[in-house]
Short mmCIF file of C-alpha atoms in Angstrom, two decimals:
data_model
loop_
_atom_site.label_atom_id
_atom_site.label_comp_id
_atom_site.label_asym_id
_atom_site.label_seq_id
_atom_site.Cartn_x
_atom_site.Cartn_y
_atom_site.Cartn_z
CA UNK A 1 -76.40 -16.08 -37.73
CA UNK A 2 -79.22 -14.11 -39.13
CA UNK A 3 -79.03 -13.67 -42.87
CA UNK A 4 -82.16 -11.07 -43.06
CA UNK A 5 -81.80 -7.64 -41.95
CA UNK A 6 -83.06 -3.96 -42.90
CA UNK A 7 -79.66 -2.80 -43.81
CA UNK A 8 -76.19 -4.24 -43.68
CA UNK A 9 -72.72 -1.59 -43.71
CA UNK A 10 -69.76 -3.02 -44.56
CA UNK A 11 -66.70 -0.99 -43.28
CA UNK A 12 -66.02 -0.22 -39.22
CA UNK A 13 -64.27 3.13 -39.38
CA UNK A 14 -66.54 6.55 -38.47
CA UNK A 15 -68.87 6.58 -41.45
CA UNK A 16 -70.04 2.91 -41.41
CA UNK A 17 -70.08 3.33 -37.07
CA UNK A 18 -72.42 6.18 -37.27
CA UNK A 19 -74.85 4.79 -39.63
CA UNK A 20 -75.06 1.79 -37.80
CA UNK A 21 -75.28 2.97 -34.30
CA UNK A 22 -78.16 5.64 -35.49
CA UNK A 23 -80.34 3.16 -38.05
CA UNK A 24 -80.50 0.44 -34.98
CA UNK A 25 -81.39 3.52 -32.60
CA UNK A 26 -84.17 4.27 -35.30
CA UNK A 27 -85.50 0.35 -34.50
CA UNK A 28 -83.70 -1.22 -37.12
CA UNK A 29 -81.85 -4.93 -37.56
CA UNK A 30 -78.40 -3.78 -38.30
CA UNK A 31 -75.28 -5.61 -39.83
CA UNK A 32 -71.97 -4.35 -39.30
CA UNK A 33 -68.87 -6.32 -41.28
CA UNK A 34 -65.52 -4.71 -40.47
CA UNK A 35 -62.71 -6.94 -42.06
CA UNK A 36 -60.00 -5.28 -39.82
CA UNK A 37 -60.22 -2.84 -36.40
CA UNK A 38 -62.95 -1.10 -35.35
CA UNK A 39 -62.34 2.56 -35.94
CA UNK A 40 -61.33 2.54 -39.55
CA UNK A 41 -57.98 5.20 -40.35
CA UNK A 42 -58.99 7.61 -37.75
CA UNK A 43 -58.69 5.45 -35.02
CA UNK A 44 -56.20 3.20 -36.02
CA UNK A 45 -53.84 5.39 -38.41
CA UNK A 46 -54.89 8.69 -38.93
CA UNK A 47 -56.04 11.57 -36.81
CA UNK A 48 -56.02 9.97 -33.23
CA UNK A 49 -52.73 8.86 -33.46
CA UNK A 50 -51.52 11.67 -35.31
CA UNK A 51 -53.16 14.04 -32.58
CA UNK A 52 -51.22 11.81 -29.61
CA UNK A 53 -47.86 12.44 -31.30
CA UNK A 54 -48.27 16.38 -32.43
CA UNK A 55 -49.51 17.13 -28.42
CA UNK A 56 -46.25 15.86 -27.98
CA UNK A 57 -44.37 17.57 -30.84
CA UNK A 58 -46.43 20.95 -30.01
CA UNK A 59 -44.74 21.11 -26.39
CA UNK A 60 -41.47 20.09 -27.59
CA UNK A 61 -41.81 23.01 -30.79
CA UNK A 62 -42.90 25.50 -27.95
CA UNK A 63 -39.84 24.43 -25.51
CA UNK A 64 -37.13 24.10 -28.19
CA UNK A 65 -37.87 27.83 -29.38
CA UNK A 66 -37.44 29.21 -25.45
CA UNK A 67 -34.57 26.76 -25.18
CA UNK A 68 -32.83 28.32 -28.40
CA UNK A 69 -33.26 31.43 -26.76
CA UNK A 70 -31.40 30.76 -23.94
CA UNK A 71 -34.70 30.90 -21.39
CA UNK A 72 -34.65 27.24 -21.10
CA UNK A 73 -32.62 24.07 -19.89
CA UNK A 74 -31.71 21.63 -23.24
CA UNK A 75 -34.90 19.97 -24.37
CA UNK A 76 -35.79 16.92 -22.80
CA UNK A 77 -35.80 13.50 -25.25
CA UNK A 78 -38.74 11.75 -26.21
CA UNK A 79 -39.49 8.65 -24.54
CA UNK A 80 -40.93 6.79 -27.89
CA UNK A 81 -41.18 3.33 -26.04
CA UNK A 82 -43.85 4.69 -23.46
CA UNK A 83 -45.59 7.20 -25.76
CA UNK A 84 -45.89 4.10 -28.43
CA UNK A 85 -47.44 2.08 -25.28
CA UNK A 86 -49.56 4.99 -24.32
CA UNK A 87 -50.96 5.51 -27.40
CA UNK A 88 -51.78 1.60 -28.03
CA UNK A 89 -53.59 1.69 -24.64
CA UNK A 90 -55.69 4.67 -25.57
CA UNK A 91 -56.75 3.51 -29.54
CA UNK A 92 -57.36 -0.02 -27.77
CA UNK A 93 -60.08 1.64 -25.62
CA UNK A 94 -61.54 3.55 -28.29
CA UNK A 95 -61.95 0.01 -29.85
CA UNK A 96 -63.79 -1.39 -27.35
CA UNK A 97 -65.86 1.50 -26.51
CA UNK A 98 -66.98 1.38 -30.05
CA UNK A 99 -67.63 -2.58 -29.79
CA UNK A 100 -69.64 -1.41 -26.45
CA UNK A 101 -71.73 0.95 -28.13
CA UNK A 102 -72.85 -1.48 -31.22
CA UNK A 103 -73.91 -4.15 -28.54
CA UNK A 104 -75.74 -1.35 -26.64
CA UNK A 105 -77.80 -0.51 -29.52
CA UNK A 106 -78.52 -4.05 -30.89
CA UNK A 107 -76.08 -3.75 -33.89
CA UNK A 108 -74.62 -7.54 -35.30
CA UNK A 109 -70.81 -6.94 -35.49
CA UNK A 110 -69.34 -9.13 -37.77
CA UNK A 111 -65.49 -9.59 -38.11
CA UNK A 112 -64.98 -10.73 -41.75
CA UNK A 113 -64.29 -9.75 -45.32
CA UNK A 114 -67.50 -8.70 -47.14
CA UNK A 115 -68.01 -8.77 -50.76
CA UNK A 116 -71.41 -7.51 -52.74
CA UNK A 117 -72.36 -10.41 -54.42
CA UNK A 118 -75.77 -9.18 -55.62
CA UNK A 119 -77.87 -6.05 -55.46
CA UNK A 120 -79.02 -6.65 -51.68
CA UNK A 121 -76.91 -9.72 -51.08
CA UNK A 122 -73.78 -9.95 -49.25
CA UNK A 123 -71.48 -12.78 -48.97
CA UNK A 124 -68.94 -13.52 -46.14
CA UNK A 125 -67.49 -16.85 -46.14
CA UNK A 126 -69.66 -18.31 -48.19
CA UNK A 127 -73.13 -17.25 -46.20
CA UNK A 128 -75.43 -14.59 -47.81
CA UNK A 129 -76.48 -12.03 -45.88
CA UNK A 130 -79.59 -9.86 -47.70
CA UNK A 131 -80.97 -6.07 -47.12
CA UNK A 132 -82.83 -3.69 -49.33
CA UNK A 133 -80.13 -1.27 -48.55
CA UNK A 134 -76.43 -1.97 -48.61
CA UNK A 135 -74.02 0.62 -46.91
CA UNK A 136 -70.28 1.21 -48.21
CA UNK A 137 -68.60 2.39 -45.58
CA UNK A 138 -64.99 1.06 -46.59
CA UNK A 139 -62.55 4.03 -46.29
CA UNK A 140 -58.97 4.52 -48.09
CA UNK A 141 -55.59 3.77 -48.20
CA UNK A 142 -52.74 5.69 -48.53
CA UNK A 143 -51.03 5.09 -52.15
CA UNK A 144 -47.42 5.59 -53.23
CA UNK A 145 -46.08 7.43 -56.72
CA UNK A 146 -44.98 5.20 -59.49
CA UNK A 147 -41.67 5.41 -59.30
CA UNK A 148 -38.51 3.29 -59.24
CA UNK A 149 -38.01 1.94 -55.96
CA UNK A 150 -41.60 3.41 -53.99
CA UNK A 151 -42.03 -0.13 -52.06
CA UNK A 152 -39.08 1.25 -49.93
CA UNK A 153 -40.93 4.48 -49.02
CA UNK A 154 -43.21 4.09 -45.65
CA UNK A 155 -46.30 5.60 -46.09
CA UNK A 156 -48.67 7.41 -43.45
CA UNK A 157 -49.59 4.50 -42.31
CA UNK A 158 -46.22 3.10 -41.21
CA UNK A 159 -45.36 6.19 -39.59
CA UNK A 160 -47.75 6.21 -37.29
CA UNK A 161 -46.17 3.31 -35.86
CA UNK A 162 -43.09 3.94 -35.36
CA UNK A 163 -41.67 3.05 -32.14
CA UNK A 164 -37.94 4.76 -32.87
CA UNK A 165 -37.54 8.03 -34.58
CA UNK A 166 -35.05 8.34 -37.30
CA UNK A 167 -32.18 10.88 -37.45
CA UNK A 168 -33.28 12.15 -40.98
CA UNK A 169 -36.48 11.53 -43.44
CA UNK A 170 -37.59 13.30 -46.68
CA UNK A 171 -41.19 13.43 -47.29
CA UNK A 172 -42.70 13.19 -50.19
CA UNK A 173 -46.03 15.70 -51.05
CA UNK A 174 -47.02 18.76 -49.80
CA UNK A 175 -50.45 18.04 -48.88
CA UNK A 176 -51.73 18.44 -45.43
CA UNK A 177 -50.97 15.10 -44.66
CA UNK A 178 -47.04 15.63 -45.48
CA UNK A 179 -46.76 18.66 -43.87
CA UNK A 180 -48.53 17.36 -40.87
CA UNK A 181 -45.89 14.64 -40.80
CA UNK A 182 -42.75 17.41 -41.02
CA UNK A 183 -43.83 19.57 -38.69
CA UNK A 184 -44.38 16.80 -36.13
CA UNK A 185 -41.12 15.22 -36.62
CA UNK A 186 -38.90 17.74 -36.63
CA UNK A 187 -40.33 18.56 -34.05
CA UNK A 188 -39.29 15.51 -32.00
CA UNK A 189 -35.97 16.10 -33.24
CA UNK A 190 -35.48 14.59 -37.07
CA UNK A 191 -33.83 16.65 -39.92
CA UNK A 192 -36.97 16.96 -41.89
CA UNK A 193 -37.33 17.62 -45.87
CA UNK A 194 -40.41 17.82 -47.95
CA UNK A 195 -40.41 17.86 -51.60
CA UNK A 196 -43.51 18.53 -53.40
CA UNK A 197 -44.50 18.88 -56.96
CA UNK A 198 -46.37 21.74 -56.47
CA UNK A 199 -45.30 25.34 -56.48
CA UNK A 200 -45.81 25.49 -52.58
CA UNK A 201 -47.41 23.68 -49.58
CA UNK A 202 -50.91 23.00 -48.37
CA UNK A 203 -52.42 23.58 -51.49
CA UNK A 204 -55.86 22.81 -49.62
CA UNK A 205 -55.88 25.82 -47.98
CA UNK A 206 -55.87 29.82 -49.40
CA UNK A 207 -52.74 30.66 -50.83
CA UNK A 208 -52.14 33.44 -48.20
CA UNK A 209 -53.05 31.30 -45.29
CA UNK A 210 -50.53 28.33 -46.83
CA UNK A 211 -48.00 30.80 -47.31
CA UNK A 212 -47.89 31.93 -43.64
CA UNK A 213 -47.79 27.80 -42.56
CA UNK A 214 -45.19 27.10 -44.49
CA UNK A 215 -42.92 30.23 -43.44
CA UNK A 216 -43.62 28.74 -40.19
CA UNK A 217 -42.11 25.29 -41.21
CA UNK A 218 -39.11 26.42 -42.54
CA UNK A 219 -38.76 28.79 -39.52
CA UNK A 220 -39.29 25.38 -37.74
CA UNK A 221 -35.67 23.77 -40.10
CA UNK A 222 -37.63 21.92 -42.20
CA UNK A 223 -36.51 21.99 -45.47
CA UNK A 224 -38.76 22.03 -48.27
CA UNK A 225 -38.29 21.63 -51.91
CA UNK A 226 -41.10 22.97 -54.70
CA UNK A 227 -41.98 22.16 -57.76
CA UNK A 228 -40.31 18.60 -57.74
CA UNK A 229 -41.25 15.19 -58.80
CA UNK A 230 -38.73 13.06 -57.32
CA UNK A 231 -37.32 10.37 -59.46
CA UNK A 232 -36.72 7.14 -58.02
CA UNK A 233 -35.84 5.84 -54.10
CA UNK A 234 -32.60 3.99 -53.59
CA UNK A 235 -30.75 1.69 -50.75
CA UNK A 236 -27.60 2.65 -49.73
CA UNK A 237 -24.75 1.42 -47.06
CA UNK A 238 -26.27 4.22 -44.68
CA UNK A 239 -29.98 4.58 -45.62
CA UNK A 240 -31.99 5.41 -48.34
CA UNK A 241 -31.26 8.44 -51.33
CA UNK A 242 -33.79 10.25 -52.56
CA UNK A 243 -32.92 10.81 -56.26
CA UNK A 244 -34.26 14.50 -57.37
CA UNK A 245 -33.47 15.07 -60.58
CA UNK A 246 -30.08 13.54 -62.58
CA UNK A 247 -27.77 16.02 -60.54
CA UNK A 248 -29.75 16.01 -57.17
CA UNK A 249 -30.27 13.45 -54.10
CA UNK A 250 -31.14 13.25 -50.70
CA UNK A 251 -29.44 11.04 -48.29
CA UNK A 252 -32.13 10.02 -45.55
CA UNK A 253 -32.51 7.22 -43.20
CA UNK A 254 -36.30 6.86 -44.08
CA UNK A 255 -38.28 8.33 -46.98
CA UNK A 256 -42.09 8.49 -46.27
CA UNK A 257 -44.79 8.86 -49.33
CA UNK A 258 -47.21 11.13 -48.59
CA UNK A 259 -48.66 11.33 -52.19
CA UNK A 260 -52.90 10.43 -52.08
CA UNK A 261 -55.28 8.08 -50.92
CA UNK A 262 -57.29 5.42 -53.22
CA UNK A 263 -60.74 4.13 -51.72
CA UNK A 264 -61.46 0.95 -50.40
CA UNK A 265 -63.94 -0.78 -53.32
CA UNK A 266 -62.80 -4.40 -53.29
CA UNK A 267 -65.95 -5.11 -51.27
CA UNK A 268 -68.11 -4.28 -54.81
CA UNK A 269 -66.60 -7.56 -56.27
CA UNK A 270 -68.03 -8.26 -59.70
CA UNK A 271 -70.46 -5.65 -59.58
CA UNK A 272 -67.72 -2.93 -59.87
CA UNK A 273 -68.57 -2.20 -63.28
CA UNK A 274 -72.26 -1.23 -62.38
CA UNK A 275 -71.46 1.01 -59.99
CA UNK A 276 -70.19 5.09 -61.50
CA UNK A 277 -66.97 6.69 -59.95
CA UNK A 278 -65.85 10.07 -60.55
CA UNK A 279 -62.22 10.53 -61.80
CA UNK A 280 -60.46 10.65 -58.41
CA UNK A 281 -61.79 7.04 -58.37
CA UNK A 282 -64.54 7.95 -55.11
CA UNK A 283 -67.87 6.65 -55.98
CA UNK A 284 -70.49 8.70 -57.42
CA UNK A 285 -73.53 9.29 -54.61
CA UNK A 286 -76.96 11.34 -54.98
CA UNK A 287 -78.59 13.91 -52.05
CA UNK A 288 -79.07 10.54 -50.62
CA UNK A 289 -75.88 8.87 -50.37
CA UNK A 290 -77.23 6.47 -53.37
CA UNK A 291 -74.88 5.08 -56.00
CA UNK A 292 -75.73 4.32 -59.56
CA UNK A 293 -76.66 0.73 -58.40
CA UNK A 294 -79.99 1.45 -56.47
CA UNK A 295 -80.20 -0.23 -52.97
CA UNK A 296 -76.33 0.84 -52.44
CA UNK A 297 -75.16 3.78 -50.59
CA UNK A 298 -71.88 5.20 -49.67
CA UNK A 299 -70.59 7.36 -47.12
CA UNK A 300 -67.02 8.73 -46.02
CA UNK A 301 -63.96 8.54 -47.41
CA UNK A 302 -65.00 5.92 -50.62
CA UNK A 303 -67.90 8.26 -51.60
CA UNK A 304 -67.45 11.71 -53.28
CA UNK A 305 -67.44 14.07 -50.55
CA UNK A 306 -64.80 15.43 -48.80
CA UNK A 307 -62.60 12.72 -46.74
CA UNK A 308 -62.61 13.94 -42.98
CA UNK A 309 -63.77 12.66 -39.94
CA UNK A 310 -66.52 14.75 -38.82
CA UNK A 311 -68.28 14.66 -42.36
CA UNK A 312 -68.09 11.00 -42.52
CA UNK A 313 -69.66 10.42 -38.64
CA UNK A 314 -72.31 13.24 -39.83
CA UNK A 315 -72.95 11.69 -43.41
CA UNK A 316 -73.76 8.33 -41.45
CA UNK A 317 -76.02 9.63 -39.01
CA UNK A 318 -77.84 11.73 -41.68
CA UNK A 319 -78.03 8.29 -44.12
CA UNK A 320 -79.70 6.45 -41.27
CA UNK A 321 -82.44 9.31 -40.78
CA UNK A 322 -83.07 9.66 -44.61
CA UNK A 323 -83.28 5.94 -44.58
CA UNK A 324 -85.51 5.46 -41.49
CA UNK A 325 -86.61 8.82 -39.50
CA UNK A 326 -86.93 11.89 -40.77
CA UNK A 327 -85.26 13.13 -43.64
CA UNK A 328 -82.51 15.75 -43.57
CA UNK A 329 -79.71 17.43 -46.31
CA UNK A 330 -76.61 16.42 -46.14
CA UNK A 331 -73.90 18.56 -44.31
CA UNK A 332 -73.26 21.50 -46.69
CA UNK A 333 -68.92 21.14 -46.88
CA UNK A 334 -68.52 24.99 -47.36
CA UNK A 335 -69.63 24.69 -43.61
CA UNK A 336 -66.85 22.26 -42.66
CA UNK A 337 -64.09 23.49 -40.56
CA UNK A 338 -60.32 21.76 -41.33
CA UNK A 339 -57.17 22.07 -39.60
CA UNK A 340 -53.85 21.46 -40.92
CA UNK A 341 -52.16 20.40 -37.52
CA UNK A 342 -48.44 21.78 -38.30
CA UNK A 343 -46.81 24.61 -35.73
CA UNK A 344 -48.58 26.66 -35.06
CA UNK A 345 -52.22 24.84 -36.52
CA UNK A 346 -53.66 26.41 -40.20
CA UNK A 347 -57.09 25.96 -40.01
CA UNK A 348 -60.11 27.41 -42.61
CA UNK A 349 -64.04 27.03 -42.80
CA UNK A 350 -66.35 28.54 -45.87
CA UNK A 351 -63.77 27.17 -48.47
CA UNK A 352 -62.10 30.97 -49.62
CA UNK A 353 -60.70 32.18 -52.63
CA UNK A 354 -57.79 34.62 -52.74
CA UNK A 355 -60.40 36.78 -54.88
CA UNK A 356 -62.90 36.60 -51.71
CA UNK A 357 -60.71 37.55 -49.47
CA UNK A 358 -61.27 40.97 -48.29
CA UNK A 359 -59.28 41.36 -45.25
CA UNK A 360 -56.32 39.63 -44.18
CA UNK A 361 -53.30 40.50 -41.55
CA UNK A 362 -49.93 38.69 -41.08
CA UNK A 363 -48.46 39.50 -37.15
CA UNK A 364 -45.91 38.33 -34.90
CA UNK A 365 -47.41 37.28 -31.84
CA UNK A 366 -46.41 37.89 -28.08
CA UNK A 367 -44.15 34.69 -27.86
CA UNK A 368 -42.33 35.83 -30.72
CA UNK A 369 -40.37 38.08 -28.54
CA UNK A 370 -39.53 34.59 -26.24
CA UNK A 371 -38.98 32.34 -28.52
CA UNK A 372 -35.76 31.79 -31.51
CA UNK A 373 -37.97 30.23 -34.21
CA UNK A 374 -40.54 33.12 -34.47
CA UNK A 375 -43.42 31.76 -35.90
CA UNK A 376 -46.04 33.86 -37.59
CA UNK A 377 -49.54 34.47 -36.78
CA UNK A 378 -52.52 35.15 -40.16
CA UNK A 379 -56.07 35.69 -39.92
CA UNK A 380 -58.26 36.03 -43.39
CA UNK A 381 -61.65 36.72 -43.89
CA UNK A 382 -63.69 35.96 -46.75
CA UNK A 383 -66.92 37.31 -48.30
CA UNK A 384 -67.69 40.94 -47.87
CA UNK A 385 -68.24 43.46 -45.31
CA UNK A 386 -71.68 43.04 -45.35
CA UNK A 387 -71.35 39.12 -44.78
CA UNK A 388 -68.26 37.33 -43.87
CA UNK A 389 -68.74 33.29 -45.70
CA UNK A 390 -64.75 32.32 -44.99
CA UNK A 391 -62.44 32.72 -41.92
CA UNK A 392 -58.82 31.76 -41.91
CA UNK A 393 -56.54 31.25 -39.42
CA UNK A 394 -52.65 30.69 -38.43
CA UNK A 395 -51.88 30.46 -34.57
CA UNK A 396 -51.84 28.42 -31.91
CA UNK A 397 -55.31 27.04 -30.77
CA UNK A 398 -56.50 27.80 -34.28
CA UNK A 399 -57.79 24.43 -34.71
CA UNK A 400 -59.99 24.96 -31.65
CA UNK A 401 -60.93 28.10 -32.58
CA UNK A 402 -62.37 27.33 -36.40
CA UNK A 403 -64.84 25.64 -34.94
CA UNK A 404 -66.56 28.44 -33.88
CA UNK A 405 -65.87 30.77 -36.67
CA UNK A 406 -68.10 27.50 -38.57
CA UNK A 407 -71.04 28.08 -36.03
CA UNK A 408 -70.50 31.93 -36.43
CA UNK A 409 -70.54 31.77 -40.57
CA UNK A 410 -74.31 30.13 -40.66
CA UNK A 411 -75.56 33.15 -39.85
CA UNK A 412 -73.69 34.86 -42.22
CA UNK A 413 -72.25 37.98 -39.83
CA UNK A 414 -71.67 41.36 -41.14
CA UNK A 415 -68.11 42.90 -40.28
CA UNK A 416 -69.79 45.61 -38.27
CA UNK A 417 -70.86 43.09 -35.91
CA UNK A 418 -68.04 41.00 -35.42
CA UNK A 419 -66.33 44.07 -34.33
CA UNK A 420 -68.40 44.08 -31.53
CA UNK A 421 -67.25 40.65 -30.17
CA UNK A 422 -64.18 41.97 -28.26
CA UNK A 423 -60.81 39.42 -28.29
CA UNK A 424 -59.31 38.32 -25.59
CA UNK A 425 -55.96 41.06 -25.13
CA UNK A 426 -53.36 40.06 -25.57
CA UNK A 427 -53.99 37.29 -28.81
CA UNK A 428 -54.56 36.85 -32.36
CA UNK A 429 -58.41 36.82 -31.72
CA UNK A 430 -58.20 40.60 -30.54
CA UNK A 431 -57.04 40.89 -34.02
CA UNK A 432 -59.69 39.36 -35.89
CA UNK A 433 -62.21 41.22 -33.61
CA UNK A 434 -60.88 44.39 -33.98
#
């Protein structure tokens, strides 16, 4: 094994993938050390997963609605066994497509456990790899509340591996991530309830937009409980309880913790002290991706920016041109688009402010009329007549759609002109065009 390269990346997910795959199409010698899967969370267990089982909750939400209404037959069960096999087939060729790619472009994959041993120097089973720049690419992990009995609450992790549904889970946190995790299974047929400390849901999103999603949830049966710190998680004859407060439990078959995510740092080793994190615990990077320890860089979800896919696999291809083409900013995040993938999707770009928000409409669209759960469409935009910087949206396709509105904000549109952009009739877009 070579133990000289121009830069070595420890971590496999989409940040650490990117870098490497653009720095060794840049002419570089490239070291790759992934201690588990290729693919990191996304892949593995986060969004790809996720997105296999919500296409399958979404029909299921939009059937059960026209089946409540008497248009259609009962709603057919889920076949978990061949949607658990399905899914495995389809993350295990993401896997090896990745593996393809880093043997197309000349990177050294390296299936070990990495730890920074020295500025430049890293050390996997006892051989010492060196590089003037060192890449942390290392992720997160999902982390649990300290509380009495949290080792028996699965976490997002362990839910996206399920291979049998349960008839009943509460879900502690309100974050995206949580509500994600309702929506989809009560959708597929659980008795769903979220508890949150906060005084409502989706707290990452505007307060109007949030508002509309979670109508939509409880519209959906979930139940959801606000401004709640649960106490302590129990075994029982039947299940689990949920205690709530000295009067108040939950009795559940599974309680999942959807409560944060720490970063992956044990690859620092003894040089953790040198290196600054902020107070979320995410290391501290420059315009360049640099840490306080010069010669080390970080990228997604273990460096201070914000922890989604797209900004990690754009943060590592813009690293690798800093580092060896030509230089380029780093993604501004107020151009990021994010999706909340409940029923129907919430999904913002331009990161708004109830106080910037100058028009906003709540409606019930066409399918309303069809279906028994009657969902709720929103649309919000942000800024000022004379240049729109935020769009929101609540309806189905709205993750597709925010896309867009991101391309559409970089150039900063006046109202006037976005009124001449007809919708398509009849949808929530004629709305926002109008």
């Amino acid at each position: 094994m070579d133990t000289e390269y121009d830069a070595i990346v420890i971590g496999g997910g989409s940040a650490g993938l990117s870098f490497a795959r653009h720095a060794a199409g840049l002419g570089r010698k490239i070291a790759l050390i992934e201690r588990a899967e290729l693919g990191g969370t996304c892949v593995n267990r986060g969004c790809v997963p996720k997105k296999m089982l919500w296409t399958v909750a979404d029909a299921l939400h939009r059937g059960s609605g026209l089946t409540r209404a008497g248009l259609l037959g009962a709603t057919p069960p889920v076949d978990m066994e061949r949607l658990c096999a399905r899914r495995g087939d389809k993350l295990a060729a993401i896997r090896q497509s990745y593996r393809d790619k880093l043997g197309e472009a000349g990177v050294t994959l390296i299936e070990d456990v990495a730890e920074l041993t020295a500025p430049g120097e890293v050390t996997i089973s006892g051989r010492r790899l060196r590089a003037p720049r060192v890449v942390l690419a290392t992720g997160g992990r999902p982390v649990k509340p300290d509380m009495e009995g949290a080792h028996l609450a699965c976490d997002s992790d362990a839910v996206l591996n399920w291979t049998a549904l349960p008839r009943s889970m509460a879900i502690i946190g309100g974050g995206y991530i949580g509500c994600e995790m309702a929506a989809i299974h009560a959708a597929l047929g659980v008795r769903v309830t979220l508890v949150t400390d906060t005084d409502r849901v989706l707290t990452e999103f505007s307060e109007a937009a949030a508002k509309v999603g979670q109508a939509n949830m409880a519209a959906q049966g979930i139940r959801i409980v606000t401004g709640c710190t649960p106490e302590a998680v129990r075994e029982t004859d039947d299940g689990l309880e949920l205690v709530l407060d000295a009067d108040t439990s939950l009795a559940v078959e599974k309680v999942v913790a959807a409560t944060g995510r720490a970063p992956n740092l044990e690859a620092l080793g003894g040089l953790a002290e040198r290196v600054a994190a902020t107070d979320k615990g995410v290391l501290k990077i420059d315009e360049r991706f640099e840490t306080s320890l010069p010669g080390l860089h970080a990228v997604g979800d273990c460096a201070d920016r914000l922890p989604l896919t797209p900004v990690a696999s754009g943060d590592g291809e813009t690293l690798a041109r800093q580092l060896f083409g030509t230089h380029r900013p780093p993604v501004d995040l107020r151009h990021v688009a994010t999706t909340a993938f409940v029923l129907p999707p919430v999904a913002e770009v331009g990161q708004p402010s109830e106080a910037a928000i100058f028009e906003q409409k709540t409606l019930s669209p066409l399918s309303a009329a069809l279906r028994a759960d009657a969902s709720q469409d929103y649309y919000g935009l942000g800024g000022s007549e004379s240049a729109v910087t935020s769009v929101s949206l609540v309806a189905e396709g709205a993750h597709e759609a925010i896309a867009w509105a991101a391309q559409m904000l970089l150039h900063r549109p006046d109202r006037d002109t976005m009124r001449r952009a007809l919708g398509v009739h009849p949808s929530t877009s004629e709305e926002v065009m109008g």
